[in-house]
Short mmCIF file of C-alpha atoms in Angstrom, two decimals:
data_model
loop_
_atom_site.label_atom_id
_atom_site.label_comp_id
_atom_site.label_asym_id
_atom_site.label_seq_id
_atom_site.Cartn_x
_atom_site.Cartn_y
_atom_site.Cartn_z
CA ILE A 1 -11.21 -7.08 29.80
CA VAL A 2 -8.65 -9.91 30.01
CA ASN A 3 -9.01 -13.20 28.09
CA SER A 4 -12.79 -12.86 28.17
CA HIS A 5 -15.78 -12.55 25.85
CA PRO A 6 -18.35 -10.43 27.70
CA ILE A 7 -21.55 -8.95 26.30
CA LEU A 8 -21.83 -5.22 26.98
CA THR A 9 -25.09 -3.57 25.92
CA ASP A 10 -26.35 0.03 26.26
CA ASN A 11 -23.75 1.13 28.81
CA THR A 12 -22.40 4.63 29.40
CA PHE A 13 -18.75 5.40 30.06
CA GLU A 14 -18.20 8.97 31.30
CA SER A 15 -15.29 11.06 32.64
CA ILE A 16 -12.87 8.17 32.93
CA THR A 17 -9.26 9.33 33.06
CA GLY A 18 -8.01 6.53 30.80
CA ALA A 19 -9.82 4.61 28.09
CA ALA A 20 -13.52 3.89 28.28
CA ILE A 21 -12.52 0.23 27.85
CA SER A 22 -9.15 -1.50 27.67
CA MET A 23 -8.50 -5.11 26.81
CA ASN A 24 -5.83 -7.59 25.89
CA LEU A 25 -5.60 -9.47 22.61
CA GLY A 26 -7.22 -12.63 23.94
CA CYS A 27 -10.69 -11.06 24.05
CA ASN A 28 -13.72 -11.05 21.79
CA PRO A 29 -16.40 -8.93 23.45
CA ASP A 30 -19.83 -8.14 22.02
CA ILE A 31 -20.30 -4.39 22.57
CA HIS A 32 -23.44 -2.59 21.41
CA GLY A 33 -25.17 0.71 22.06
CA VAL A 34 -22.44 2.33 24.13
CA THR A 35 -22.37 6.01 25.07
CA LEU A 36 -18.95 7.57 25.49
CA ILE A 37 -18.60 10.97 27.18
CA ASP A 38 -15.42 12.87 27.98
CA ASN A 39 -13.14 9.91 28.61
CA GLY A 40 -9.37 9.99 28.18
CA PHE A 41 -9.99 7.80 25.15
CA ASN A 42 -13.51 7.36 23.84
CA GLY A 43 -13.20 3.78 22.65
CA VAL A 44 -11.31 0.55 23.28
CA ILE A 45 -7.53 0.56 23.79
CA LEU A 46 -5.92 -2.77 22.90
CA ASP A 47 -2.79 -4.07 24.54
CA SER A 48 0.15 -4.42 22.19
CA GLY A 49 1.61 -7.86 21.61
CA THR A 50 0.63 -11.07 19.82
CA LEU A 51 -2.83 -12.57 19.34
CA SER A 52 -3.20 -15.74 21.40
CA GLU A 53 -6.09 -17.03 19.27
CA ASN A 54 -8.15 -15.95 16.27
CA GLY A 55 -9.13 -12.32 16.68
CA PHE A 56 -12.41 -10.64 15.85
CA TRP A 57 -12.48 -6.85 15.83
CA ASP A 58 -16.18 -6.40 15.17
CA ASP A 59 -17.60 -3.88 17.64
CA THR A 60 -18.55 -1.16 15.20
CA ASP A 61 -20.21 1.08 17.79
CA LEU A 62 -16.83 2.26 19.02
CA VAL A 63 -13.23 2.81 17.91
CA TYR A 64 -10.46 0.29 18.53
CA ARG A 65 -7.04 1.81 19.23
CA MET A 66 -3.80 -0.15 19.02
CA SER A 67 -1.20 0.85 21.60
CA GLY A 68 1.87 -0.53 19.84
CA ASP A 69 2.90 -3.34 17.50
CA THR A 70 0.12 -5.90 17.13
CA THR A 71 1.10 -9.28 15.63
CA VAL A 72 -1.16 -11.89 14.07
CA PRO A 73 0.98 -15.05 14.40
CA PRO A 74 1.17 -17.92 11.89
CA GLY A 75 -1.94 -20.11 11.91
CA THR A 76 -4.09 -17.32 13.34
CA THR A 77 -6.64 -15.10 11.60
CA LEU A 78 -7.62 -11.54 12.46
CA THR A 79 -11.06 -10.73 11.07
CA ILE A 80 -12.10 -7.09 11.00
CA ALA A 81 -15.78 -6.34 10.45
CA PRO A 82 -17.15 -3.83 7.94
CA GLY A 83 -17.46 -0.39 9.46
CA MET A 84 -14.67 -0.81 12.03
CA VAL A 85 -12.40 2.15 12.71
CA ILE A 86 -8.94 1.09 13.88
CA LYS A 87 -6.63 3.81 15.18
CA GLN A 88 -2.94 3.54 16.04
CA THR A 89 -1.04 5.49 18.61
CA TYR A 90 1.77 7.89 17.69
CA GLY A 91 5.00 6.10 16.77
CA SER A 92 6.64 3.38 14.70
CA TYR A 93 3.94 0.82 15.43
CA ASP A 94 2.55 -1.67 12.92
CA LEU A 95 -0.12 -4.27 12.41
CA ILE A 96 2.12 -7.25 11.60
CA VAL A 97 0.40 -10.16 9.87
CA GLN A 98 2.25 -13.48 9.97
CA GLY A 99 -1.01 -15.42 9.83
CA THR A 100 -4.07 -14.14 7.95
CA LEU A 101 -5.75 -10.74 7.72
CA ASN A 102 -9.39 -10.88 6.71
CA ALA A 103 -10.70 -7.32 6.32
CA PRO A 104 -13.81 -7.43 4.10
CA GLY A 105 -15.21 -3.93 4.28
CA THR A 106 -18.09 -2.83 2.11
CA GLU A 107 -18.81 0.25 0.02
CA SER A 108 -21.27 1.58 2.62
CA GLU A 109 -19.19 0.40 5.60
CA PRO A 110 -15.49 0.68 4.84
CA ILE A 111 -12.82 -0.36 7.33
CA ILE A 112 -10.57 2.54 8.29
CA PHE A 113 -7.00 2.30 9.61
CA THR A 114 -5.77 5.68 10.76
CA SER A 115 -4.06 7.78 13.43
CA TYR A 116 -5.55 8.29 16.88
CA ARG A 117 -5.52 12.03 16.05
CA ASP A 118 -7.86 11.60 13.06
CA ASP A 119 -11.22 12.97 14.19
CA THR A 120 -12.85 12.48 10.77
CA ALA A 121 -13.15 8.73 11.39
CA GLY A 122 -14.84 7.63 14.60
CA GLY A 123 -14.98 11.14 16.01
CA ASP A 124 -12.72 12.80 18.58
CA SER A 125 -11.72 9.55 20.20
CA ASN A 126 -8.64 11.00 21.91
CA ASN A 127 -10.81 13.76 23.42
CA ASP A 128 -8.50 16.65 22.60
CA ALA A 129 -11.04 18.91 20.91
CA ASP A 130 -8.96 21.18 18.67
CA GLY A 131 -5.64 19.51 19.48
CA PRO A 132 -3.03 18.70 16.84
CA GLY A 133 -4.27 16.72 13.89
CA PRO A 134 -2.75 13.78 12.03
CA TYR A 135 -0.06 13.99 9.37
CA PRO A 136 1.75 11.56 7.04
CA ALA A 137 3.97 8.96 8.76
CA ILE A 138 2.46 9.46 12.22
CA TRP A 139 2.22 5.68 12.63
CA GLY A 140 3.67 2.59 10.98
CA GLY A 141 1.34 0.64 8.71
CA ILE A 142 0.23 -2.85 7.77
CA LEU A 143 2.95 -5.43 7.17
CA LEU A 144 2.08 -8.77 5.53
CA THR A 145 4.99 -11.20 5.98
CA ASP A 146 6.09 -14.26 4.01
CA THR A 147 4.42 -16.68 6.46
CA SER A 148 0.99 -15.09 6.00
CA THR A 149 -1.76 -16.69 3.92
CA ASN A 150 -5.05 -15.78 2.24
CA ASN A 151 -4.93 -12.07 3.07
CA VAL A 152 -7.96 -10.05 1.97
CA ILE A 153 -8.44 -6.28 2.26
CA GLN A 154 -11.59 -4.90 0.66
CA HIS A 155 -13.18 -1.45 0.87
CA ALA A 156 -10.63 -0.21 3.37
CA GLU A 157 -8.80 3.06 3.92
CA VAL A 158 -5.26 3.34 5.28
CA ARG A 159 -4.46 6.91 6.30
CA TYR A 160 -1.36 8.73 7.61
CA ALA A 161 0.90 5.65 7.80
CA GLY A 162 4.53 5.19 6.74
CA TRP A 163 6.64 5.78 9.85
CA SER A 164 8.41 2.45 10.19
CA ILE A 165 7.81 0.53 6.97
CA PRO A 166 8.29 1.61 3.33
CA ALA A 167 4.57 2.01 2.60
CA ALA A 168 1.17 2.19 4.24
CA VAL A 169 0.75 -1.45 3.21
CA HIS A 170 3.87 -3.57 2.77
CA VAL A 171 3.40 -6.92 1.04
CA ASP A 172 6.61 -8.82 1.83
CA GLY A 173 6.51 -12.29 0.29
CA ALA A 174 2.82 -12.53 1.04
CA PRO A 175 -0.40 -13.27 -0.87
CA LEU A 176 -2.94 -10.45 -0.99
CA SER A 177 -6.21 -9.68 -2.68
CA MET A 178 -6.88 -5.98 -2.23
CA SER A 179 -9.80 -4.18 -3.85
CA ASN A 180 -11.64 -0.88 -3.64
CA CYS A 181 -9.18 0.53 -1.13
CA LEU A 182 -7.89 4.04 -0.49
CA LEU A 183 -4.23 4.46 0.48
CA VAL A 184 -3.85 8.09 1.40
CA ASP A 185 -1.37 10.53 2.96
CA SER A 186 1.39 8.01 3.62
CA GLY A 187 4.75 9.45 4.54
CA THR A 188 6.24 7.00 2.04
CA SER A 189 4.48 5.01 -0.70
CA GLY A 190 0.93 3.81 -0.52
CA LEU A 191 1.91 0.22 -1.33
CA ARG A 192 5.23 -1.66 -1.31
CA ILE A 193 5.52 -5.09 -2.96
CA ASP A 194 8.48 -7.43 -2.33
CA ALA A 195 8.77 -10.97 -3.72
CA SER A 196 4.99 -11.11 -4.07
CA ASN A 197 2.27 -11.40 -6.69
CA PRO A 198 -0.73 -9.60 -5.19
CA THR A 199 -3.97 -8.76 -6.96
CA ILE A 200 -4.79 -5.05 -6.66
CA THR A 201 -8.12 -3.98 -8.12
CA ASP A 202 -9.94 -0.62 -8.24
CA CYS A 203 -7.79 1.02 -5.57
CA THR A 204 -7.02 4.72 -5.16
CA PHE A 205 -3.63 6.17 -4.19
CA ARG A 206 -3.79 9.79 -3.08
CA GLY A 207 -1.40 12.29 -1.53
CA ASN A 208 1.39 9.85 -0.73
CA ALA A 209 4.82 11.38 -0.14
CA SER A 210 6.64 8.97 -2.49
CA SER A 211 5.39 6.88 -5.40
CA ALA A 212 1.84 5.63 -5.31
CA ALA A 213 3.39 2.15 -5.20
CA ALA A 214 6.86 0.61 -5.32
CA MET A 215 8.18 -2.90 -5.86
CA ASP A 216 11.24 -5.07 -6.32
CA LEU A 217 12.16 -6.93 -9.52
CA ALA A 218 11.01 -10.33 -8.21
CA SER A 219 7.32 -9.40 -8.07
CA ASN A 220 4.57 -9.85 -10.63
CA PRO A 221 1.40 -8.16 -9.40
CA ASP A 222 -1.94 -8.01 -11.16
CA ILE A 223 -2.97 -4.35 -10.98
CA ARG A 224 -6.19 -3.12 -12.53
CA GLY A 225 -8.44 -0.08 -12.35
CA VAL A 226 -6.22 2.06 -10.15
CA THR A 227 -6.68 5.78 -9.60
CA MET A 228 -3.68 7.95 -8.67
CA ASP A 229 -3.97 11.55 -7.57
CA ASP A 230 -1.42 14.00 -6.18
CA ASN A 231 1.20 11.48 -5.12
CA ALA A 232 4.84 12.57 -5.39
CA ARG A 233 4.92 10.16 -8.34
CA ASN A 234 1.74 8.73 -9.83
CA CYS A 235 3.14 5.34 -10.75
CA ILE A 236 4.74 2.19 -9.44
CA THR A 237 8.50 2.65 -9.02
CA LEU A 238 10.75 -0.34 -9.63
CA ASP A 239 13.94 -1.08 -7.75
CA SER A 240 17.07 -0.95 -9.85
CA GLY A 241 19.24 -4.04 -10.19
CA VAL A 242 19.16 -7.41 -11.93
CA LEU A 243 16.01 -9.45 -12.61
CA PRO A 244 16.16 -12.62 -10.50
CA GLY A 245 14.15 -14.50 -13.14
CA ASP A 246 11.71 -13.82 -15.94
CA GLY A 247 9.93 -10.48 -15.58
CA PHE A 248 6.44 -9.46 -16.64
CA TRP A 249 5.64 -5.77 -16.84
CA ASP A 250 2.04 -6.05 -17.93
CA ASP A 251 -0.12 -3.85 -15.72
CA ARG A 252 -1.23 -1.32 -18.31
CA ASP A 253 -3.47 0.55 -15.85
CA ILE A 254 -0.43 1.88 -14.00
CA VAL A 255 2.81 3.46 -15.24
CA TYR A 256 6.01 1.57 -14.42
CA ARG A 257 8.91 3.87 -13.47
CA PHE A 258 12.58 3.06 -12.99
CA ALA A 259 15.23 5.26 -11.40
CA GLY A 260 18.39 3.23 -11.98
CA ASP A 261 19.77 0.63 -14.36
CA ILE A 262 17.73 -2.57 -14.70
CA THR A 263 19.48 -5.60 -16.20
CA VAL A 264 17.81 -8.60 -17.80
CA PRO A 265 20.45 -11.33 -17.32
CA ALA A 266 21.40 -13.95 -19.90
CA ASP A 267 19.00 -16.59 -18.62
CA ALA A 268 15.95 -14.33 -18.26
CA VAL A 269 13.17 -12.89 -20.41
CA LEU A 270 11.50 -9.54 -19.80
CA THR A 271 8.00 -9.36 -21.29
CA LEU A 272 6.34 -5.97 -21.76
CA GLY A 273 2.59 -6.32 -22.18
CA GLU A 274 0.57 -4.44 -24.74
CA GLY A 275 -0.23 -0.89 -23.72
CA GLN A 276 2.36 -0.85 -20.95
CA ILE A 277 3.90 2.56 -20.32
CA ILE A 278 7.36 2.63 -18.75
CA LYS A 279 9.05 5.85 -17.68
CA ALA A 280 12.63 6.58 -16.66
CA ALA A 281 13.76 9.05 -14.06
CA TYR A 282 16.12 11.84 -15.05
CA GLY A 283 19.67 10.54 -15.47
CA THR A 284 21.75 7.78 -16.99
CA ASN A 285 19.17 5.08 -16.40
CA ASP A 286 19.18 2.15 -18.85
CA ILE A 287 17.37 -1.10 -19.43
CA ILE A 288 20.18 -3.52 -20.26
CA ILE A 289 19.20 -6.67 -22.14
CA GLN A 290 21.64 -9.58 -21.84
CA GLY A 291 18.83 -12.12 -22.07
CA SER A 292 15.66 -11.51 -24.10
CA LEU A 293 13.16 -8.69 -24.50
CA LEU A 294 9.62 -9.35 -25.70
CA ALA A 295 7.73 -6.12 -26.30
CA GLN A 296 4.21 -7.16 -27.22
CA GLY A 297 2.63 -3.90 -28.30
CA THR A 298 -0.13 -3.49 -30.85
CA GLY A 299 -1.16 -0.68 -33.16
CA ALA A 300 -3.93 0.30 -30.79
CA ALA A 301 -1.90 -0.29 -27.63
CA PRO A 302 1.84 0.20 -28.20
CA VAL A 303 4.45 -0.30 -25.53
CA VAL A 304 5.96 3.10 -24.64
CA ILE A 305 9.27 3.77 -22.91
CA THR A 306 9.83 7.44 -22.18
CA SER A 307 10.83 10.06 -19.62
CA GLU A 308 8.89 10.52 -16.39
CA ARG A 309 8.45 14.14 -17.53
CA ASP A 310 6.49 13.02 -20.61
CA ASP A 311 2.82 13.67 -19.83
CA VAL A 312 1.66 12.65 -23.32
CA TYR A 313 1.70 8.99 -22.33
CA GLY A 314 0.42 7.90 -18.93
CA GLY A 315 -0.45 11.39 -17.72
CA ASP A 316 1.45 13.51 -15.20
CA THR A 317 3.54 10.80 -13.59
CA ASN A 318 6.00 13.04 -11.71
CA ASN A 319 3.28 15.45 -10.51
CA SER A 320 5.21 18.37 -12.01
CA THR A 321 5.06 20.91 -14.80
CA SER A 322 8.58 20.04 -16.02
CA SER A 323 8.91 19.06 -19.67
CA PRO A 324 10.98 16.29 -21.29
CA GLN A 325 13.88 16.85 -23.67
CA ALA A 326 16.21 14.77 -25.82
CA ALA A 327 18.73 12.60 -23.94
CA ILE A 328 17.00 13.04 -20.57
CA TRP A 329 17.45 9.35 -19.72
CA GLY A 330 19.57 6.47 -20.98
CA GLY A 331 17.95 3.93 -23.30
CA LEU A 332 17.69 0.28 -24.24
CA THR A 333 21.02 -1.56 -24.50
CA PHE A 334 21.28 -5.05 -26.00
CA GLN A 335 24.47 -6.80 -24.90
CA ALA A 336 25.89 -10.22 -25.72
CA PRO A 337 24.74 -12.93 -25.30
CA SER A 338 21.26 -11.42 -25.78
CA GLY A 339 19.06 -13.31 -28.24
CA GLY A 340 15.46 -14.15 -29.07
CA ASN A 341 14.40 -10.53 -28.86
CA ALA A 342 11.02 -9.65 -30.39
CA VAL A 343 9.83 -6.06 -30.47
CA ASP A 344 6.44 -5.11 -31.91
CA HIS A 345 4.84 -1.65 -31.78
CA LEU A 346 7.38 -0.16 -29.36
CA ILE A 347 7.82 3.60 -28.95
CA VAL A 348 10.99 4.92 -27.29
CA ARG A 349 11.08 8.66 -26.50
CA TYR A 350 13.68 11.13 -25.14
CA GLY A 351 16.46 8.57 -24.51
CA GLY A 352 20.15 8.83 -25.38
CA TRP A 353 21.87 10.17 -22.27
CA SER A 354 24.26 7.32 -21.53
CA ILE A 355 24.43 5.35 -24.77
CA VAL A 356 25.32 6.29 -28.34
#
């Protein structure tokens, strides 16, 4: 199908060497009631490239398979219907969103992004019976760029990604509302946030090879209701470095982790919200305050800064049985010209490696 919008109803595709159907990115067919038998690929294979107009992937009776990088350009929207299964071929191939991604799955009909080898979603679409299965980082992932707008991902699963980008979903200067999603078995993190303020609600991160999520120091997400299970680190890991402006660590439903020095410069304020748990990796890792620190804990919800090995607060963050000890990380250092610091109900545990 090339640059066309046909209606295909109750057709059978059988013993075709290639795909049952192939099409370019300028198409919007209406496909219902298909029967697929012993084809090279039991579904639709999409050309790689760039959408030439708004895209609608909404033929839920069969699997769509990307065959390489697929780009949604600025000013264009890709809408994916509830119940769609989208598979990607083997390799460093991504869904790159420079325009808008609208993926509103539902609880009963989630949208699934996965590998073409994943037979648990959409069946044995690559027709290899007991052939090799999927594994983490077998394809790229979903990249939302800084030109994209109004991105929505709801009730979706992203499986086995992480080949070419630092997470299954990489939010790079982009807006995103993501809810009720499962990010699972990534070869890197489930989610990476750069220079962005996404809203992440009721999402699950499971079995990812790095942290559940990771982000730079310029981001201020709103993260609520997350579930983390069996990731290499059940937390959001922060980049080390210097805050580029005021920082707000106030997502109490997820542990913040740092693995290198973080500096609050003279013209910046770092605010730690009530109940926020912050953990340091093993080593001489400090939070250095040259500006201002506002730790806004309460008696019922103190701010806690501790070792990643400390399971008492925030659970088993490092997914390990190792125990903390005194001086296992650095500490808080206040340096001139720091001023205006206000610390209320703050607990600091197991520091003292690099400072007196």
